[in-house]
Coordinates of C-alpha atoms and ligand atoms in Angstrom, one line a residue:
M1 CA 76.0 141.2 -62.9
N2 CA 77.3 138.0 -64.5
K3 CA 80.1 136.6 -62.3
Q4 CA 82.9 135.3 -64.6
R5 CA 84.2 131.8 -64.1
E6 CA 87.8 131.6 -62.9
K7 CA 90.2 130.8 -65.7
F8 CA 93.3 128.6 -65.5
Y9 CA 96.6 128.0 -67.2
K10 CA 99.0 125.1 -67.3
I11 CA 102.6 125.4 -68.7
I12 CA 104.7 122.4 -69.7
T13 CA 108.4 123.2 -69.9
Y14 CA 111.1 121.3 -71.7
G15 CA 114.9 122.0 -71.7
C16 CA 117.3 124.3 -69.9
Q17 CA 117.0 126.8 -67.1
M18 CA 116.7 129.6 -69.7
N19 CA 113.4 128.0 -70.7
E20 CA 112.4 127.6 -67.1
R21 CA 113.0 131.3 -66.7
D22 CA 110.9 132.1 -69.8
S23 CA 108.1 129.9 -68.4
E24 CA 108.1 132.1 -65.3
K25 CA 107.5 135.1 -67.6
I26 CA 104.8 133.2 -69.5
A27 CA 103.1 132.5 -66.2
G28 CA 103.5 136.1 -65.1
M29 CA 101.9 137.4 -68.4
L30 CA 99.0 135.0 -68.2
E31 CA 98.3 135.9 -64.5
N32 CA 98.3 139.5 -65.6
I33 CA 95.4 138.9 -67.9
G34 CA 93.4 137.0 -65.4
Y35 CA 94.5 133.3 -65.6
N36 CA 95.4 131.3 -62.5
K37 CA 97.9 128.5 -62.2
T38 CA 96.7 124.9 -62.3
E39 CA 98.7 121.6 -62.3
N40 CA 95.7 119.8 -63.8
L41 CA 95.4 119.6 -67.6
D42 CA 91.6 119.0 -67.4
D43 CA 91.1 122.3 -65.5
A44 CA 93.1 124.4 -67.9
D45 CA 91.7 127.0 -70.2
I46 CA 95.2 127.6 -71.7
I47 CA 97.8 124.9 -72.1
F48 CA 101.2 126.2 -73.2
F49 CA 104.2 124.2 -74.2
N50 CA 107.6 125.8 -73.9
T51 CA 109.7 123.6 -76.1
C52 CA 113.4 122.7 -76.5
T53 CA 115.1 121.7 -79.7
V54 CA 118.7 120.9 -78.6
R55 CA 118.1 117.2 -79.1
K56 CA 115.7 115.4 -81.5
K57 CA 114.1 113.3 -78.7
A58 CA 112.7 116.4 -76.9
E59 CA 111.1 117.4 -80.2
Q60 CA 109.4 114.0 -80.7
K61 CA 108.1 114.2 -77.1
V62 CA 106.4 117.5 -77.9
F63 CA 104.7 116.2 -81.0
G64 CA 103.4 113.2 -79.0
K65 CA 102.3 115.2 -76.0
V66 CA 100.6 118.1 -78.0
G67 CA 99.0 115.5 -80.2
S68 CA 97.5 113.7 -77.2
L69 CA 95.5 116.9 -76.3
K70 CA 93.3 116.5 -79.4
K71 CA 90.6 114.7 -77.3
L72 CA 90.6 117.4 -74.7
K73 CA 90.1 120.0 -77.3
E74 CA 87.2 117.9 -78.8
K75 CA 85.5 117.9 -75.4
N76 CA 86.0 121.6 -74.9
E77 CA 86.8 123.7 -78.0
D78 CA 87.3 126.9 -76.0
I79 CA 90.6 125.6 -74.6
I80 CA 93.6 127.5 -76.1
I81 CA 96.6 125.3 -76.9
G82 CA 99.9 127.2 -77.5
V83 CA 103.3 126.0 -78.4
G84 CA 106.4 128.3 -78.1
G85 CA 110.1 128.0 -77.3
C86 CA 113.2 127.1 -79.4
M87 CA 111.5 124.3 -81.4
M88 CA 109.0 126.8 -82.8
Q89 CA 111.8 129.1 -83.9
I90 CA 112.6 126.6 -86.7
E91 CA 110.3 127.5 -89.5
E92 CA 109.8 124.0 -91.0
T93 CA 109.1 122.5 -87.5
A94 CA 106.6 125.2 -86.7
E95 CA 104.9 124.7 -90.1
K96 CA 104.8 120.9 -89.6
L97 CA 103.2 121.3 -86.2
Y98 CA 100.7 123.8 -87.5
Q99 CA 99.7 121.4 -90.3
K100 CA 99.7 118.2 -88.4
L101 CA 98.1 119.3 -85.2
P102 CA 95.1 121.5 -86.2
H103 CA 94.0 121.7 -82.5
V104 CA 97.0 124.0 -81.8
D105 CA 95.8 127.6 -81.7
L106 CA 99.0 129.5 -81.2
I107 CA 102.6 129.1 -82.3
L108 CA 105.0 131.6 -80.8
G109 CA 108.8 132.2 -81.4
T110 CA 111.4 132.9 -78.8
H111 CA 112.0 136.5 -79.8
N112 CA 108.4 137.7 -79.4
L113 CA 107.4 136.0 -76.1
H114 CA 106.1 139.4 -74.8
R115 CA 103.4 139.3 -77.5
L116 CA 101.7 136.4 -75.7
P117 CA 98.9 138.3 -73.8
V118 CA 97.8 140.2 -77.0
L119 CA 97.7 137.0 -79.0
V120 CA 95.8 135.0 -76.4
K121 CA 93.2 137.7 -76.1
K122 CA 92.8 137.8 -79.9
I123 CA 92.4 134.0 -80.1
A124 CA 89.9 134.0 -77.2
R125 CA 87.9 136.7 -79.0
N126 CA 88.0 135.5 -82.6
R127 CA 89.0 131.8 -82.4
D128 CA 91.8 132.5 -85.0
R129 CA 94.8 130.2 -85.3
I130 CA 97.9 132.3 -85.0
I131 CA 101.6 131.6 -86.0
E132 CA 103.9 134.5 -85.0
I133 CA 107.6 134.0 -85.1
W134 CA 110.1 136.8 -85.3
D135 CA 113.6 136.3 -86.9
Q136 CA 115.3 138.3 -84.2
Q137 CA 114.7 140.5 -81.3
E138 CA 113.3 143.9 -82.4
G139 CA 114.4 146.8 -80.2
L140 CA 114.9 146.4 -76.5
I141 CA 113.8 143.2 -74.7
P142 CA 110.5 144.3 -73.2
D143 CA 110.1 144.0 -69.4
V144 CA 107.3 141.5 -68.7
P145 CA 105.8 140.4 -65.4
S146 CA 107.0 137.1 -63.9
R147 CA 105.6 134.5 -61.6
R148 CA 108.7 133.1 -59.9
S149 CA 108.7 129.4 -59.2
G150 CA 110.6 129.5 -55.9
D151 CA 110.4 131.7 -52.8
Y152 CA 114.1 131.6 -51.8
K153 CA 115.9 130.9 -55.1
A154 CA 115.5 132.8 -58.4
W155 CA 117.0 132.8 -61.8
V156 CA 118.1 136.0 -63.4
S157 CA 119.0 136.2 -67.1
I158 CA 122.1 138.3 -67.8
I159 CA 122.8 137.4 -71.4
R160 CA 120.6 135.9 -74.0
G161 CA 121.7 134.1 -77.2
C162 CA 125.0 132.6 -78.3
N163 CA 127.7 133.6 -80.7
N164 CA 129.8 130.4 -80.5
F165 CA 128.3 128.1 -83.2
C166 CA 129.6 124.9 -81.8
S167 CA 129.2 122.7 -84.8
Y168 CA 126.6 120.3 -83.3
C169 CA 124.4 123.0 -81.6
I170 CA 121.2 124.6 -82.8
V171 CA 121.0 127.2 -80.0
P172 CA 122.6 130.1 -81.9
Y173 CA 120.1 129.6 -84.7
V174 CA 117.0 129.6 -82.5
R175 CA 118.1 132.0 -79.7
G176 CA 120.0 134.5 -81.9
R177 CA 123.2 136.4 -81.2
E178 CA 124.5 137.3 -77.7
K179 CA 122.7 140.2 -76.1
S180 CA 123.8 141.3 -72.6
R181 CA 121.4 143.0 -70.2
P182 CA 122.7 146.3 -68.8
D183 CA 124.2 145.8 -65.4
E184 CA 121.9 148.4 -63.6
E185 CA 118.9 146.5 -64.8
I186 CA 120.3 143.2 -63.5
I187 CA 121.3 144.7 -60.1
Q188 CA 117.9 146.4 -59.7
E189 CA 116.1 143.0 -60.4
I190 CA 118.3 141.3 -57.8
K191 CA 117.8 144.0 -55.2
E192 CA 114.0 143.6 -55.6
L193 CA 114.3 139.8 -55.3
A194 CA 116.5 140.1 -52.2
G195 CA 113.9 142.5 -50.7
Q196 CA 111.3 139.8 -51.3
G197 CA 113.3 137.2 -49.3
V198 CA 115.2 135.5 -52.0
K199 CA 118.5 134.2 -50.7
E200 CA 120.1 132.7 -53.8
V201 CA 120.2 133.9 -57.4
T202 CA 121.5 132.0 -60.4
L203 CA 122.7 134.2 -63.2
L204 CA 121.8 132.7 -66.5
G205 CA 123.2 132.7 -69.9
Q206 CA 124.2 130.3 -72.7
N207 CA 127.7 131.6 -72.1
V208 CA 127.9 133.9 -69.1
N209 CA 131.6 134.4 -69.5
S210 CA 131.1 136.6 -72.6
Y211 CA 128.8 139.0 -70.6
G212 CA 129.3 142.6 -71.5
H213 CA 131.3 142.5 -74.7
D214 CA 128.3 143.9 -76.7
L215 CA 127.5 146.7 -74.2
D216 CA 128.6 150.3 -74.6
Q217 CA 130.0 150.4 -71.1
N218 CA 133.2 148.6 -70.2
I219 CA 132.2 145.7 -68.1
N220 CA 132.9 141.9 -68.1
F221 CA 131.5 139.0 -66.2
S222 CA 133.9 139.1 -63.3
Q223 CA 133.2 142.8 -62.9
L224 CA 129.5 142.2 -63.0
L225 CA 129.8 139.5 -60.3
K226 CA 131.9 141.8 -58.1
K227 CA 129.2 144.6 -58.5
I228 CA 126.4 142.2 -57.6
D229 CA 128.4 140.9 -54.6
K230 CA 129.0 144.5 -53.4
M231 CA 125.7 146.1 -54.1
T232 CA 123.2 143.4 -53.0
D233 CA 122.9 141.4 -49.8
L234 CA 122.4 138.0 -51.3
K235 CA 123.6 135.1 -49.4
R236 CA 124.4 133.0 -52.5
I237 CA 125.2 133.9 -56.1
R238 CA 125.5 131.2 -58.7
F239 CA 125.9 131.3 -62.5
M240 CA 125.7 129.0 -65.5
T241 CA 126.8 128.1 -68.1
S242 CA 130.5 128.9 -68.4
H243 CA 132.4 128.3 -71.6
P244 CA 136.0 126.9 -71.0
R245 CA 137.4 129.1 -73.8
D246 CA 136.3 132.3 -72.1
F247 CA 137.1 131.2 -68.6
S248 CA 139.5 133.7 -66.9
V249 CA 142.0 133.6 -64.0
D250 CA 140.3 136.8 -62.9
L251 CA 137.0 134.9 -62.5
I252 CA 138.6 132.3 -60.3
K253 CA 140.0 135.1 -58.1
T254 CA 136.6 136.8 -58.0
I255 CA 134.9 133.6 -56.8
K256 CA 137.7 132.9 -54.3
N257 CA 137.5 136.4 -52.8
S258 CA 133.8 136.5 -52.4
D259 CA 131.7 135.0 -49.5
S260 CA 128.5 134.9 -51.5
I261 CA 129.7 133.6 -54.9
C262 CA 129.2 129.8 -54.6
E263 CA 132.0 127.4 -55.3
H264 CA 130.3 125.5 -58.1
L265 CA 131.3 125.7 -61.8
H266 CA 129.3 124.1 -64.6
L267 CA 132.0 123.9 -67.3
P268 CA 130.9 121.9 -70.3
L269 CA 133.7 119.7 -71.6
Q270 CA 131.7 118.1 -74.5
A271 CA 134.6 115.8 -75.5
G272 CA 137.9 114.8 -74.0
S273 CA 139.7 114.4 -77.3
T274 CA 141.4 117.4 -79.0
P275 CA 140.6 116.4 -82.6
I276 CA 136.9 116.0 -81.7
L277 CA 136.9 119.3 -79.8
K278 CA 138.3 120.9 -82.9
K279 CA 135.6 119.5 -85.1
M280 CA 133.1 120.6 -82.5
N281 CA 134.5 124.2 -82.9
R282 CA 134.9 124.5 -79.1
G283 CA 138.0 126.7 -79.2
Y284 CA 140.1 124.7 -76.6
T285 CA 142.1 121.5 -76.4
A286 CA 141.8 118.7 -73.9
E287 CA 145.0 119.9 -72.3
Q288 CA 143.8 123.5 -72.0
Y289 CA 140.6 122.2 -70.3
R290 CA 142.7 120.1 -67.9
S291 CA 144.8 123.2 -67.0
I292 CA 141.7 125.3 -66.3
I293 CA 140.5 122.6 -63.9
T294 CA 143.9 122.6 -62.2
S295 CA 143.9 126.4 -61.8
I296 CA 140.4 126.2 -60.3
R297 CA 141.3 123.5 -57.8
D298 CA 144.6 125.2 -56.9
E299 CA 142.8 128.3 -55.9
I300 CA 139.5 126.9 -54.7
P301 CA 140.0 123.3 -53.5
Q302 CA 136.5 122.9 -52.3
A303 CA 134.9 123.8 -55.6
A304 CA 132.5 121.4 -57.2
I305 CA 132.9 121.1 -61.0
T306 CA 130.1 119.7 -63.2
T307 CA 130.0 119.3 -66.9
D308 CA 128.2 118.3 -70.1
I309 CA 129.6 115.6 -72.4
I310 CA 128.4 114.4 -75.8
V311 CA 129.3 110.9 -77.0
G312 CA 129.2 109.8 -80.7
F313 CA 129.9 113.1 -82.3
P314 CA 130.6 112.4 -86.1
G315 CA 134.1 110.9 -86.5
E316 CA 134.4 109.9 -82.9
K317 CA 136.4 106.6 -83.0
E318 CA 136.9 104.3 -80.1
K319 CA 140.3 105.9 -79.3
H320 CA 138.6 109.3 -79.1
F321 CA 136.0 108.0 -76.8
Q322 CA 138.7 106.4 -74.6
E323 CA 140.3 109.8 -74.3
T324 CA 137.1 111.2 -73.0
L325 CA 136.8 108.4 -70.5
N326 CA 140.4 108.9 -69.4
L327 CA 139.8 112.6 -68.9
V328 CA 136.7 112.0 -66.9
Q329 CA 138.5 109.5 -64.7
D330 CA 141.4 112.0 -64.2
I331 CA 139.3 115.1 -63.5
K332 CA 136.6 113.5 -61.4
F333 CA 133.7 115.8 -62.0
D334 CA 131.1 116.0 -59.2
M335 CA 128.4 115.4 -61.8
A336 CA 128.0 115.2 -65.5
F337 CA 125.1 115.5 -67.9
T338 CA 125.8 113.0 -70.6
F339 CA 124.2 113.1 -74.0
S340 CA 124.2 111.0 -77.2
Y341 CA 125.0 113.2 -80.2
S342 CA 121.7 114.2 -81.9
R343 CA 121.8 115.3 -85.5
R344 CA 120.3 118.8 -85.8
E345 CA 119.4 119.8 -89.4
G346 CA 121.1 123.1 -90.3
T347 CA 124.1 122.7 -88.1
P348 CA 127.6 121.9 -89.7
A349 CA 127.9 118.6 -87.9
A350 CA 124.7 117.3 -89.4
D351 CA 126.4 117.1 -92.8
M352 CA 129.7 115.7 -91.5
K353 CA 130.7 112.3 -92.8
Q354 CA 131.3 109.4 -90.4
Q355 CA 128.1 109.7 -88.4
V356 CA 128.3 107.2 -85.5
P357 CA 125.7 104.4 -85.5
E358 CA 123.0 104.6 -82.8
D359 CA 124.0 101.3 -81.1
V360 CA 127.6 102.5 -80.8
K361 CA 126.4 105.9 -79.3
D362 CA 124.1 104.0 -76.9
R363 CA 126.9 101.8 -75.7
R364 CA 129.3 104.6 -75.2
L365 CA 126.7 106.6 -73.3
Q366 CA 126.1 103.7 -71.0
E367 CA 129.8 103.2 -70.4
L368 CA 130.4 106.9 -69.7
M369 CA 127.4 107.1 -67.3
K370 CA 128.6 104.1 -65.4
V371 CA 132.1 105.6 -64.9
Q372 CA 130.7 109.0 -64.0
N373 CA 128.1 107.5 -61.5
E374 CA 130.9 105.8 -59.6
I375 CA 132.9 109.1 -59.5
S376 CA 129.9 111.0 -58.3
L377 CA 129.4 108.5 -55.6
Y378 CA 133.1 108.7 -54.6
K379 CA 132.9 112.5 -54.6
N380 CA 129.8 112.6 -52.4
Q381 CA 131.1 109.9 -50.0
E382 CA 134.1 112.2 -49.4
L383 CA 131.7 114.5 -47.7
V384 CA 130.5 111.9 -45.1
G385 CA 131.4 113.1 -41.6
K386 CA 131.9 116.7 -42.9
E387 CA 129.7 119.7 -42.0
V388 CA 128.2 121.7 -44.9
S389 CA 125.9 124.7 -45.2
V390 CA 122.5 124.0 -46.7
L391 CA 119.9 126.4 -48.0
V392 CA 116.7 124.6 -47.3
E393 CA 114.2 124.8 -50.1
G394 CA 111.3 123.0 -48.5
P395 CA 109.9 119.6 -47.5
S396 CA 111.5 116.7 -49.4
K397 CA 109.2 115.1 -52.0
N398 CA 110.4 111.6 -51.5
N399 CA 111.2 111.7 -47.7
P400 CA 108.2 112.8 -45.7
D401 CA 109.0 114.7 -42.5
K402 CA 112.4 115.6 -44.0
Y403 CA 113.6 118.8 -45.7
S404 CA 115.6 119.2 -48.8
G405 CA 118.1 121.8 -49.7
R406 CA 121.4 122.4 -51.4
T407 CA 125.0 123.0 -50.4
R408 CA 127.0 125.9 -51.8
T409 CA 128.4 123.3 -54.2
R410 CA 124.8 122.6 -55.4
K411 CA 124.6 119.1 -54.0
Q412 CA 121.2 118.0 -52.7
V413 CA 121.0 117.4 -48.9
I414 CA 118.1 115.8 -47.1
V415 CA 117.8 116.6 -43.3
P416 CA 115.2 115.6 -40.8
A417 CA 113.7 118.6 -38.9
D418 CA 110.7 119.2 -36.5
E419 CA 110.1 122.7 -37.7
N420 CA 109.7 124.4 -41.0
L421 CA 113.2 125.3 -42.2
A422 CA 112.3 126.5 -45.7
G423 CA 114.4 129.5 -46.7
K424 CA 116.9 129.0 -43.8
I425 CA 120.5 128.4 -44.2
V426 CA 121.5 125.7 -41.8
R427 CA 124.6 123.6 -41.0
A428 CA 124.3 119.9 -41.5
K429 CA 126.6 117.0 -40.8
I430 CA 126.6 114.5 -43.7
Q431 CA 126.0 110.9 -42.6
K432 CA 125.3 109.0 -45.8
A433 CA 125.7 109.6 -49.5
N434 CA 124.7 108.1 -52.8
S435 CA 125.6 109.3 -56.4
W436 CA 122.9 112.0 -56.4
T437 CA 122.0 112.9 -52.8
L438 CA 123.5 113.5 -49.4
Y439 CA 121.7 112.7 -46.2
G440 CA 122.6 114.7 -43.1
E441 CA 121.6 115.8 -39.6
L442 CA 121.3 119.3 -38.4
S443 CA 124.5 120.2 -36.5
S444 CA 124.1 120.2 -32.7
T445 CA 125.3 123.8 -32.2
Q446 CA 122.0 125.6 -32.3
Q447 CA 123.5 129.1 -32.8
D448 CA 125.0 127.7 -36.0
V449 CA 121.8 126.3 -37.2
Y450 CA 120.3 129.5 -38.5
S451 CA 123.5 131.3 -39.1
S452 CA 123.9 133.0 -42.4
T453 CA 127.5 131.9 -42.8
G454 CA 126.6 130.1 -45.9
Ligands
LIG1 N1 123.4 116.5 -79.5 C1 123.6 116.1 -78.2 N2 123.8 117.0 -77.2 C2 123.8 118.3 -77.5 N3 124.0 119.4 -76.7 C3 123.8 120.5 -77.5 N4 123.6 120.1 -78.8 C4 123.6 118.8 -78.8 C5 123.4 117.8 -79.8 N5 123.1 118.2 -81.1 C6 124.3 119.3 -75.3 C7 125.6 120.0 -75.0 C8 125.2 121.2 -74.3 C9 123.9 120.7 -73.6 C10 123.0 121.8 -73.1 O1 123.3 120.0 -74.6 O2 126.3 119.1 -74.1 O3 126.1 121.7 -73.3
LIG2 FE1 125.4 125.7 -78.1 FE2 128.1 126.0 -78.0 FE3 126.5 128.1 -77.7 FE4 126.6 126.2 -75.8 S1 128.3 127.5 -76.4 S2 124.7 127.2 -76.6 S3 126.9 124.3 -76.9 S4 126.7 126.9 -79.5

């Protein structure tokens, strides 16, 4: 009998955690039809790009990277090159990619990811080129296998899509309307993960706070959190992203009263100026944002708060930008993802007057980053001398002989250790800090070292 050669896949992922999670499903589906994972492009029989379209730069990168595979395909025409994700959900972009890059075999939308195995088999058999993009999810989201990327941490999607239509954002157009997963399905998935040794789960959604409103049963995000907390024995529960407009006092109380829900909130501010927030269609004022932060810190003083900020939104004048800087100085976020406004065709902001020149956006971005980096450093240095609990993920990539993990507040900690600590929750005393990383030592009390009092 002819022994078949092993086949390999390589996935290249851009963008947010939702995409990372989808890539786990892509990996699971490909493994299910006989492909094995490889990190090496030259070994791959399938190369799949899971793209992002939130900013234009990410899009340009994909065209460049996919384009550069032409030579590989010339050497071996049996390779299957696929492109999926949010960028392919925009018809003109998918069409352009199909025309410009004839070595691409498969173009797949976000709503029909589960069709991947059938389409791959078809291409392998007939060498067709296939474009398949659905306008929306048809019927129930099918259950597909996953290959999870971590042993102790996992992402669980609880709500897909977004109904918010922030005026700069393309996500509602490419991911569709909000669709919550039934709570029993989520709890079942988490129980299975916990049974496999997962200690920490991050609940994912573009806007987790609006969880449940589209379900028949009466359940909101706080109630879902309480249920997960009660019905599973996870050590750590995280969630992202929260929308300030839908943030409730009840949620703050739920976090405060639970041992397993981590004290970290990712709460995108986007802009610190009320008129700009209004043009962004964010649904809150700068003052309301401030007051949410005050309520969180009053109830949970140790909470870490991180955010997303866009500079150079159309009509942003120097005074508006200064308001953002002032708010950032006052609030003191633990960390911020900062972006230069990127014009996305089809969104209301793309057609707004007073687009901000690139050089002004760049300068504001640099200025904001400088301010935030100093704040992140200050925040991290406050922890020097303190003891924290760390879920160790594995050996540190940049520090041989050391281990890397995260605090409940999601800060990275590097600790030296003689034994394999991966998957353990340990106590560490912080000795040194920079803007992004904490360096610690395992605490001397050995009983504490492996305690689960995360
Ligand atoms: N330009 C720049 N940043 C954007 N984001 C979303 N759309 C745009 C855009 N058009 C940012 C927001 C969001 C994060 C995921 O990406 O800050 O929270
Ligand atoms: Fe985009 Fe706004 Fe929805 Fe976030 S909440 S995905 S920024 S539209």
